[in-house]
PDB file of C-alpha atoms in Angstrom:
ATOM      1  CA  MET A  23      13.732  10.392 -11.958  1.00  0.00           C
ATOM      2  CA  ALA A  24      11.312   7.826 -10.568  1.00  0.00           C
ATOM      3  CA  THR A  25      12.079   7.058  -6.938  1.00  0.00           C
ATOM      4  CA  ALA A  26      11.075   4.303  -4.543  1.00  0.00           C
ATOM      5  CA  LEU A  27      11.190   5.162  -0.851  1.00  0.00           C
ATOM      6  CA  LEU A  28      11.659   2.054   1.292  1.00  0.00           C
ATOM      7  CA  ARG A  29      12.331   1.373   4.946  1.00  0.00           C
ATOM      8  CA  SER A  30      14.448  -1.465   6.289  1.00  0.00           C
ATOM      9  CA  ILE A  31      13.073  -4.290   8.435  1.00  0.00           C
ATOM     10  CA  PRO A  32      13.942  -4.220  12.158  1.00  0.00           C
ATOM     11  CA  GLU A  33      14.588  -7.277  14.326  1.00  0.00           C
ATOM     12  CA  SER A  34      11.404  -6.305  16.142  1.00  0.00           C
ATOM     13  CA  PHE A  35       9.379  -7.044  12.983  1.00  0.00           C
ATOM     14  CA  ARG A  36       8.497 -10.366  14.604  1.00  0.00           C
ATOM     15  CA  ASP A  37       6.274  -8.265  16.899  1.00  0.00           C
ATOM     16  CA  ALA A  38       4.499  -6.474  14.045  1.00  0.00           C
ATOM     17  CA  ILE A  39       0.738  -6.075  14.286  1.00  0.00           C
ATOM     18  CA  THR A  40      -1.043  -9.092  12.800  1.00  0.00           C
ATOM     19  CA  GLY A  41      -4.738  -9.700  12.283  1.00  0.00           C
ATOM     20  CA  GLU A  42      -6.806 -12.808  12.796  1.00  0.00           C
ATOM     21  CA  ARG A  43      -5.198 -14.554   9.829  1.00  0.00           C
ATOM     22  CA  GLY A  44      -1.705 -13.439  10.750  1.00  0.00           C
ATOM     23  CA  ARG A  45       1.266 -15.220  12.345  1.00  0.00           C
ATOM     24  CA  PRO A  46       4.604 -13.909  13.569  1.00  0.00           C
ATOM     25  CA  PRO A  47       6.778 -13.274  10.500  1.00  0.00           C
ATOM     26  CA  ASP A  48      10.222 -14.804   9.991  1.00  0.00           C
ATOM     27  CA  VAL A  49      12.493 -11.733  10.121  1.00  0.00           C
ATOM     28  CA  GLU A  50      15.418 -13.117   8.106  1.00  0.00           C
ATOM     29  CA  LEU A  51      13.176 -14.483   5.386  1.00  0.00           C
ATOM     30  CA  ALA A  52      11.276 -11.176   5.339  1.00  0.00           C
ATOM     31  CA  ARG A  53      14.577  -9.349   4.793  1.00  0.00           C
ATOM     32  CA  ALA A  54      15.518 -11.653   1.923  1.00  0.00           C
ATOM     33  CA  GLN A  55      12.116 -11.122   0.306  1.00  0.00           C
ATOM     34  CA  HIS A  56      12.401  -7.372   0.839  1.00  0.00           C
ATOM     35  CA  ALA A  57      15.802  -7.395  -0.886  1.00  0.00           C
ATOM     36  CA  ARG A  58      14.353  -9.177  -3.944  1.00  0.00           C
ATOM     37  CA  TYR A  59      11.507  -6.643  -3.995  1.00  0.00           C
ATOM     38  CA  ARG A  60      14.074  -3.849  -3.996  1.00  0.00           C
ATOM     39  CA  ASP A  61      15.954  -5.563  -6.834  1.00  0.00           C
ATOM     40  CA  HIS A  62      12.769  -5.676  -8.922  1.00  0.00           C
ATOM     41  CA  LEU A  63      12.198  -1.961  -8.356  1.00  0.00           C
ATOM     42  CA  GLU A  64      15.775  -1.111  -9.333  1.00  0.00           C
ATOM     43  CA  ALA A  65      15.496  -3.262 -12.463  1.00  0.00           C
ATOM     44  CA  SER A  66      12.323  -1.322 -13.334  1.00  0.00           C
ATOM     45  CA  GLY A  67      14.184   1.992 -13.263  1.00  0.00           C
ATOM     46  CA  TYR A  68      13.507   3.277  -9.762  1.00  0.00           C
ATOM     47  CA  ALA A  69      16.173   5.033  -7.749  1.00  0.00           C
ATOM     48  CA  ILE A  70      16.046   3.513  -4.264  1.00  0.00           C
ATOM     49  CA  GLU A  71      16.034   5.612  -1.112  1.00  0.00           C
ATOM     50  CA  ALA A  72      16.037   3.428   1.985  1.00  0.00           C
ATOM     51  CA  LEU A  73      15.356   4.770   5.456  1.00  0.00           C
ATOM     52  CA  ALA A  74      16.901   2.994   8.428  1.00  0.00           C
ATOM     53  CA  ALA A  75      14.855   0.530  10.424  1.00  0.00           C
ATOM     54  CA  ASP A  76      13.529   1.635  13.807  1.00  0.00           C
ATOM     55  CA  GLU A  77      13.553  -1.107  16.438  1.00  0.00           C
ATOM     56  CA  ALA A  78      11.007   0.827  18.489  1.00  0.00           C
ATOM     57  CA  HIS A  79       8.506   0.495  15.634  1.00  0.00           C
ATOM     58  CA  PRO A  80       8.109  -3.119  14.454  1.00  0.00           C
ATOM     59  CA  ASP A  81       5.830  -2.133  11.546  1.00  0.00           C
ATOM     60  CA  CYS A  82       8.080   0.597  10.123  1.00  0.00           C
ATOM     61  CA  VAL A  83       8.765  -1.374   6.905  1.00  0.00           C
ATOM     62  CA  PHE A  84       5.164  -0.541   5.923  1.00  0.00           C
ATOM     63  CA  VAL A  85       6.238   2.919   4.821  1.00  0.00           C
ATOM     64  CA  GLU A  86       3.197   3.446   2.577  1.00  0.00           C
ATOM     65  CA  ASP A  87       0.983   4.021   5.609  1.00  0.00           C
ATOM     66  CA  THR A  88       2.921   7.094   6.711  1.00  0.00           C
ATOM     67  CA  VAL A  89       2.299   9.331   3.692  1.00  0.00           C
ATOM     68  CA  VAL A  90      -0.116   9.912   0.830  1.00  0.00           C
ATOM     69  CA  ILE A  91       1.390  11.653  -2.171  1.00  0.00           C
ATOM     70  CA  ILE A  92      -1.203  13.584  -4.153  1.00  0.00           C
ATOM     71  CA  GLY A  93       0.225  15.682  -6.958  1.00  0.00           C
ATOM     72  CA  SER A  94       2.726  18.126  -5.492  1.00  0.00           C
ATOM     73  CA  VAL A  95       1.679  17.454  -1.876  1.00  0.00           C
ATOM     74  CA  ALA A  96       2.932  14.819   0.556  1.00  0.00           C
ATOM     75  CA  LEU A  97       0.183  14.360   3.131  1.00  0.00           C
ATOM     76  CA  ILE A  98       1.814  12.963   6.273  1.00  0.00           C
ATOM     77  CA  THR A  99      -0.651  10.643   7.952  1.00  0.00           C
ATOM     78  CA  TRP A 100      -1.778  10.080  11.523  1.00  0.00           C
ATOM     79  CA  PRO A 101      -1.834   6.263  11.600  1.00  0.00           C
ATOM     80  CA  GLY A 102      -4.864   4.496  12.962  1.00  0.00           C
ATOM     81  CA  ALA A 103      -2.727   2.228  15.149  1.00  0.00           C
ATOM     82  CA  PRO A 104      -1.316   4.439  17.966  1.00  0.00           C
ATOM     83  CA  SER A 105       1.849   2.320  18.152  1.00  0.00           C
ATOM     84  CA  ARG A 106       2.766   3.425  14.617  1.00  0.00           C
ATOM     85  CA  ARG A 107       2.584   7.183  15.049  1.00  0.00           C
ATOM     86  CA  GLY A 108       6.298   7.460  15.761  1.00  0.00           C
ATOM     87  CA  GLU A 109       7.049   6.266  12.212  1.00  0.00           C
ATOM     88  CA  ILE A 110       5.973   9.409  10.409  1.00  0.00           C
ATOM     89  CA  GLU A 111       8.700  11.996  11.074  1.00  0.00           C
ATOM     90  CA  PRO A 112      11.609  10.282   9.243  1.00  0.00           C
ATOM     91  CA  VAL A 113       9.361   9.979   6.195  1.00  0.00           C
ATOM     92  CA  ALA A 114       8.324  13.625   6.400  1.00  0.00           C
ATOM     93  CA  ALA A 115      11.977  14.643   6.605  1.00  0.00           C
ATOM     94  CA  ALA A 116      12.899  12.504   3.594  1.00  0.00           C
ATOM     95  CA  LEU A 117      10.219  14.136   1.424  1.00  0.00           C
ATOM     96  CA  ALA A 118      10.353  17.731   2.668  1.00  0.00           C
ATOM     97  CA  ASP A 119      12.688  19.010  -0.064  1.00  0.00           C
ATOM     98  CA  ARG A 120      10.592  17.536  -2.890  1.00  0.00           C
ATOM     99  CA  PHE A 121       6.964  18.067  -1.869  1.00  0.00           C
ATOM    100  CA  GLU A 122       4.773  20.536  -0.080  1.00  0.00           C
ATOM    101  CA  ILE A 123       4.162  18.892   3.288  1.00  0.00           C
ATOM    102  CA  ALA A 124       0.628  18.689   4.660  1.00  0.00           C
ATOM    103  CA  ARG A 125      -0.498  16.740   7.707  1.00  0.00           C
ATOM    104  CA  ALA A 126      -3.432  14.791   9.052  1.00  0.00           C
ATOM    105  CA  GLU A 127      -4.020  15.486  12.729  1.00  0.00           C
ATOM    106  CA  ALA A 128      -6.253  14.075  15.464  1.00  0.00           C
ATOM    107  CA  PRO A 129      -9.129  13.412  15.616  1.00  0.00           C
ATOM    108  CA  ALA A 130      -8.429  12.286  12.035  1.00  0.00           C
ATOM    109  CA  THR A 131      -6.775   8.915  11.593  1.00  0.00           C
ATOM    110  CA  LEU A 132      -5.308   8.003   8.219  1.00  0.00           C
ATOM    111  CA  ASP A 133      -3.221   5.169   6.771  1.00  0.00           C
ATOM    112  CA  GLY A 134      -1.747   5.451   3.290  1.00  0.00           C
ATOM    113  CA  GLY A 135      -2.911   1.924   2.505  1.00  0.00           C
ATOM    114  CA  ASP A 136      -6.437   3.325   2.349  1.00  0.00           C
ATOM    115  CA  VAL A 137      -5.782   5.720  -0.537  1.00  0.00           C
ATOM    116  CA  PHE A 138      -5.214   5.428  -4.271  1.00  0.00           C
ATOM    117  CA  THR A 139      -5.555   7.827  -7.189  1.00  0.00           C
ATOM    118  CA  LEU A 140      -6.468   6.820 -10.734  1.00  0.00           C
ATOM    119  CA  GLY A 141      -7.102   9.425 -13.385  1.00  0.00           C
ATOM    120  CA  ASN A 142      -8.822  12.447 -11.878  1.00  0.00           C
ATOM    121  CA  ARG A 143     -10.222  10.723  -8.776  1.00  0.00           C
ATOM    122  CA  THR A 144      -8.848   9.693  -5.406  1.00  0.00           C
ATOM    123  CA  TRP A 145     -10.515   6.834  -3.544  1.00  0.00           C
ATOM    124  CA  VAL A 146     -10.258   6.789   0.266  1.00  0.00           C
ATOM    125  CA  GLY A 147     -11.153   3.801   2.413  1.00  0.00           C
ATOM    126  CA  ILE A 148     -13.114   4.228   5.624  1.00  0.00           C
ATOM    127  CA  SER A 149     -11.577   1.321   7.469  1.00  0.00           C
ATOM    128  CA  GLN A 150     -10.165  -0.013  10.715  1.00  0.00           C
ATOM    129  CA  ARG A 151      -7.342   2.520  10.352  1.00  0.00           C
ATOM    130  CA  THR A 152      -8.825   5.522   8.511  1.00  0.00           C
ATOM    131  CA  ASN A 153     -11.833   7.346   9.937  1.00  0.00           C
ATOM    132  CA  PRO A 154     -14.199   9.808   8.201  1.00  0.00           C
ATOM    133  CA  GLU A 155     -12.130  12.757   9.437  1.00  0.00           C
ATOM    134  CA  GLY A 156      -9.050  11.212   7.839  1.00  0.00           C
ATOM    135  CA  ALA A 157     -10.912  10.768   4.583  1.00  0.00           C
ATOM    136  CA  GLN A 158     -12.040  14.382   4.791  1.00  0.00           C
ATOM    137  CA  ARG A 159      -8.427  15.500   5.167  1.00  0.00           C
ATOM    138  CA  VAL A 160      -7.462  13.552   2.041  1.00  0.00           C
ATOM    139  CA  GLY A 161     -10.372  15.218   0.287  1.00  0.00           C
ATOM    140  CA  GLU A 162      -9.109  18.669   1.207  1.00  0.00           C
ATOM    141  CA  VAL A 163      -5.681  17.954  -0.251  1.00  0.00           C
ATOM    142  CA  ALA A 164      -6.989  16.123  -3.310  1.00  0.00           C
ATOM    143  CA  SER A 165      -9.480  18.847  -4.209  1.00  0.00           C
ATOM    144  CA  GLY A 166      -6.645  21.353  -4.014  1.00  0.00           C
ATOM    145  CA  GLN A 167      -4.887  19.289  -6.672  1.00  0.00           C
ATOM    146  CA  GLY A 168      -7.966  19.239  -8.901  1.00  0.00           C
ATOM    147  CA  LEU A 169      -9.058  15.709  -8.016  1.00  0.00           C
ATOM    148  CA  GLY A 170     -12.453  14.355  -7.074  1.00  0.00           C
ATOM    149  CA  VAL A 171     -12.694  12.205  -3.953  1.00  0.00           C
ATOM    150  CA  VAL A 172     -14.669   8.998  -3.411  1.00  0.00           C
ATOM    151  CA  PRO A 173     -14.968   7.686   0.196  1.00  0.00           C
ATOM    152  CA  VAL A 174     -15.301   3.879   0.275  1.00  0.00           C
ATOM    153  CA  PRO A 175     -16.363   2.014   3.445  1.00  0.00           C
ATOM    154  CA  VAL A 176     -14.334  -1.187   3.771  1.00  0.00           C
ATOM    155  CA  THR A 177     -15.317  -4.395   5.581  1.00  0.00           C
ATOM    156  CA  GLY A 178     -13.438  -7.586   6.359  1.00  0.00           C
ATOM    157  CA  VAL A 179      -9.955  -6.308   5.467  1.00  0.00           C
ATOM    158  CA  LEU A 180      -7.465  -3.889   6.983  1.00  0.00           C
ATOM    159  CA  HIS A 181      -7.214  -1.254   4.239  1.00  0.00           C
ATOM    160  CA  LEU A 182      -8.906  -0.243   1.003  1.00  0.00           C
ATOM    161  CA  LYS A 183      -5.945  -1.544  -0.989  1.00  0.00           C
ATOM    162  CA  SER A 184      -6.362  -4.892   0.778  1.00  0.00           C
ATOM    163  CA  ALA A 185      -9.720  -5.047  -1.032  1.00  0.00           C
ATOM    164  CA  VAL A 186      -9.140  -3.057  -4.225  1.00  0.00           C
ATOM    165  CA  SER A 187      -5.739  -3.343  -5.932  1.00  0.00           C
ATOM    166  CA  PRO A 188      -5.016  -1.025  -8.877  1.00  0.00           C
ATOM    167  CA  VAL A 189      -3.106  -2.802 -11.656  1.00  0.00           C
ATOM    168  CA  ASP A 190      -3.124  -0.042 -14.283  1.00  0.00           C
ATOM    169  CA  GLU A 191      -4.712   3.378 -14.780  1.00  0.00           C
ATOM    170  CA  GLU A 192      -8.224   1.981 -15.237  1.00  0.00           C
ATOM    171  CA  THR A 193      -8.244  -1.552 -13.805  1.00  0.00           C
ATOM    172  CA  VAL A 194      -8.485  -2.841 -10.242  1.00  0.00           C
ATOM    173  CA  VAL A 195      -8.621  -6.311  -8.699  1.00  0.00           C
ATOM    174  CA  VAL A 196     -11.441  -6.554  -6.168  1.00  0.00           C
ATOM    175  CA  THR A 197     -11.985  -8.979  -3.297  1.00  0.00           C
ATOM    176  CA  PRO A 198     -15.749  -9.633  -3.512  1.00  0.00           C
ATOM    177  CA  GLY A 199     -17.859  -8.585  -0.534  1.00  0.00           C
ATOM    178  CA  THR A 200     -15.419  -6.036   0.889  1.00  0.00           C
ATOM    179  CA  VAL A 201     -16.626  -2.782  -0.730  1.00  0.00           C
ATOM    180  CA  ASP A 202     -19.699  -1.350  -2.430  1.00  0.00           C
ATOM    181  CA  GLU A 203     -18.664  -1.854  -6.046  1.00  0.00           C
ATOM    182  CA  SER A 204     -20.966   0.958  -7.228  1.00  0.00           C
ATOM    183  CA  LEU A 205     -18.373   3.322  -5.729  1.00  0.00           C
ATOM    184  CA  LEU A 206     -15.835   2.045  -8.286  1.00  0.00           C
ATOM    185  CA  THR A 207     -17.797   3.397 -11.255  1.00  0.00           C
ATOM    186  CA  GLY A 208     -15.574   4.078 -14.252  1.00  0.00           C
ATOM    187  CA  LEU A 209     -13.025   1.414 -13.351  1.00  0.00           C
ATOM    188  CA  HIS A 210     -12.657  -1.985 -14.982  1.00  0.00           C
ATOM    189  CA  LEU A 211     -13.037  -4.685 -12.309  1.00  0.00           C
ATOM    190  CA  ILE A 212     -11.248  -8.027 -12.143  1.00  0.00           C
ATOM    191  CA  TYR A 213     -12.188 -10.317  -9.254  1.00  0.00           C
ATOM    192  CA  GLU A 214      -9.726 -12.085  -7.006  1.00  0.00           C
ATOM    193  CA  ASP A 215      -9.957 -15.855  -7.505  1.00  0.00           C
ATOM    194  CA  PRO A 216     -12.135 -17.345  -4.725  1.00  0.00           C
ATOM    195  CA  GLY A 217      -9.434 -19.877  -3.823  1.00  0.00           C
ATOM    196  CA  GLU A 218      -6.905 -17.062  -3.370  1.00  0.00           C
ATOM    197  CA  ARG A 219      -9.045 -14.775  -1.227  1.00  0.00           C
ATOM    198  CA  HIS A 220      -6.956 -12.203   0.676  1.00  0.00           C
ATOM    199  CA  ARG A 221      -3.727 -13.387  -1.001  1.00  0.00           C
ATOM    200  CA  PHE A 222      -3.535 -11.111  -4.040  1.00  0.00           C
ATOM    201  CA  SER A 223      -1.907  -7.718  -4.085  1.00  0.00           C
ATOM    202  CA  ALA A 224      -0.253  -5.796  -6.883  1.00  0.00           C
ATOM    203  CA  LEU A 225       2.146  -2.947  -7.543  1.00  0.00           C
ATOM    204  CA  PRO A 226       2.000  -1.349 -11.010  1.00  0.00           C
ATOM    205  CA  LEU A 227       5.475  -0.348 -12.208  1.00  0.00           C
ATOM    206  CA  ARG A 228       6.648   2.501 -14.429  1.00  0.00           C
ATOM    207  CA  THR A 229       7.561  -0.063 -17.127  1.00  0.00           C
ATOM    208  CA  GLY A 230       3.901  -1.031 -17.524  1.00  0.00           C
ATOM    209  CA  ARG A 231       4.474  -4.411 -15.877  1.00  0.00           C
ATOM    210  CA  VAL A 232       2.753  -5.325 -12.606  1.00  0.00           C
ATOM    211  CA  MET A 233       4.412  -6.911  -9.590  1.00  0.00           C
ATOM    212  CA  VAL A 234       1.994  -9.461  -8.070  1.00  0.00           C
ATOM    213  CA  THR A 235       2.030 -11.767  -5.069  1.00  0.00           C
ATOM    214  CA  ALA A 236       3.328 -15.214  -6.005  1.00  0.00           C
ATOM    215  CA  ASN A 237       0.708 -17.077  -3.967  1.00  0.00           C
ATOM    216  CA  ALA A 238      -2.189 -15.859  -6.141  1.00  0.00           C
ATOM    217  CA  PRO A 239      -1.327 -17.321  -9.565  1.00  0.00           C
ATOM    218  CA  ARG A 240      -4.891 -17.760 -10.840  1.00  0.00           C
ATOM    219  CA  THR A 241      -5.690 -14.129 -10.202  1.00  0.00           C
ATOM    220  CA  ALA A 242      -2.430 -13.179 -11.935  1.00  0.00           C
ATOM    221  CA  ASP A 243      -3.494 -15.287 -14.917  1.00  0.00           C
ATOM    222  CA  GLN A 244      -6.580 -13.083 -15.248  1.00  0.00           C
ATOM    223  CA  LEU A 245      -4.300 -10.050 -15.546  1.00  0.00           C
ATOM    224  CA  ALA A 246      -2.243 -11.763 -18.227  1.00  0.00           C
ATOM    225  CA  ALA A 247      -5.435 -12.614 -20.133  1.00  0.00           C
ATOM    226  CA  LYS A 248      -6.243  -8.886 -20.181  1.00  0.00           C
ATOM    227  CA  GLY A 249      -2.864  -8.089 -21.747  1.00  0.00           C
ATOM    228  CA  LEU A 250      -1.030  -7.086 -18.578  1.00  0.00           C
ATOM    229  CA  GLU A 251       2.379  -8.539 -17.702  1.00  0.00           C
ATOM    230  CA  PRO A 252       2.434  -9.821 -14.093  1.00  0.00           C
ATOM    231  CA  ILE A 253       5.729 -10.391 -12.272  1.00  0.00           C
ATOM    232  CA  PRO A 254       5.185 -12.820  -9.360  1.00  0.00           C
ATOM    233  CA  ILE A 255       7.183 -12.196  -6.189  1.00  0.00           C
ATOM    234  CA  ASP A 256       7.104 -14.096  -2.907  1.00  0.00           C
ATOM    235  CA  VAL A 257       6.389 -11.801   0.035  1.00  0.00           C
ATOM    236  CA  SER A 258       4.914 -14.399   2.383  1.00  0.00           C
ATOM    237  CA  GLU A 259       6.480 -12.809   5.466  1.00  0.00           C
ATOM    238  CA  ILE A 260       5.161  -9.365   4.583  1.00  0.00           C
ATOM    239  CA  GLN A 261       1.728 -10.945   4.146  1.00  0.00           C
ATOM    240  CA  ALA A 262       2.086 -12.611   7.560  1.00  0.00           C
ATOM    241  CA  ALA A 263       1.881  -9.117   9.061  1.00  0.00           C
ATOM    242  CA  ASP A 264      -1.164  -8.179   6.938  1.00  0.00           C
ATOM    243  CA  GLY A 265       1.009  -6.433   4.351  1.00  0.00           C
ATOM    244  CA  GLY A 266       1.091  -6.469   0.571  1.00  0.00           C
ATOM    245  CA  LEU A 267       3.185  -5.209  -2.312  1.00  0.00           C
ATOM    246  CA  THR A 268       2.181  -1.542  -2.108  1.00  0.00           C
ATOM    247  CA  CYS A 269       2.699  -1.375   1.663  1.00  0.00           C
ATOM    248  CA  ILE A 270       6.486  -1.520   1.611  1.00  0.00           C
ATOM    249  CA  SER A 271       7.287   1.338  -0.755  1.00  0.00           C
ATOM    250  CA  VAL A 272       6.243   4.831  -1.741  1.00  0.00           C
ATOM    251  CA  LEU A 273       6.745   5.443  -5.471  1.00  0.00           C
ATOM    252  CA  PHE A 274       7.012   8.930  -6.918  1.00  0.00           C
TER     253      PHE A 274
END
C-alpha cells in the first residue's frame, strides 16, 4: 500500500530556519495547512504515518530532508544544517522494518530535498545543504539499485527541488538561472512563470494528479495545458520557512 510518512509541527516551528526571503511562520496556520495537506494525501489513497513533533527541532516537519528512498534502500541523511541532525533517528526507526537502511556520514552532508529519481536516473543537487561527498554517497546507493546519477550544482535556492520540481515521470518545472539545464537532458522542461519566481512547488500523486502551491497559478496553468491535473493547496507558512510540497512528506 502507498504510504505517506509525515511529521507533526512543533510549537518551536516559529524558530525554523528561514532564508533571506523568509519570515517567522504562523504555527497555528501552518498546522491547519498541514492538516489539509494530509487530507489530500489520504484522499489520494495514501496511508498516513505521522511521527510526533520534536520541540527541540523546529524544522522537523520537513521530514523529506532526513531520508532518500532509492529502490529498496532508505538512505538516512546527514543534514547540511547541524541543528537538524537530531531529526534523523525517529525516521530511521520508522523505516527500518521496510527498507534496507544505509547512511550518509561526515564529511558528507546530504538533504533529501536535493534528490529526485525519474526513470533510470537519480539527480543530486550540490547545494547549500548537500556537498560533493553527499552526492557521492547517493551515487553509491543509486548505482547499487541500477540507476545512473547526475550531480547538479544549484545556485540561488536552498535545494535542487527548490529549482527543479518533478511533476510526472518525464516533466519538471524549472526556475530559470538556478541550474545548468544541459544536466536535465531527457526531461521535458516547463519554466516557472517569472512573476511567480520561487513560489512554485509540486508533489506528483499516485492518482496521476499533481499537488501544486496555490500562490503560483500561472505556472499551474502551464501544467494543465500539458494535460496534467494540478490541485492547488495553500502552504504559505511552510513556504515561509523555505519549504515546499515535497518537503513535508516521504512517499513510498
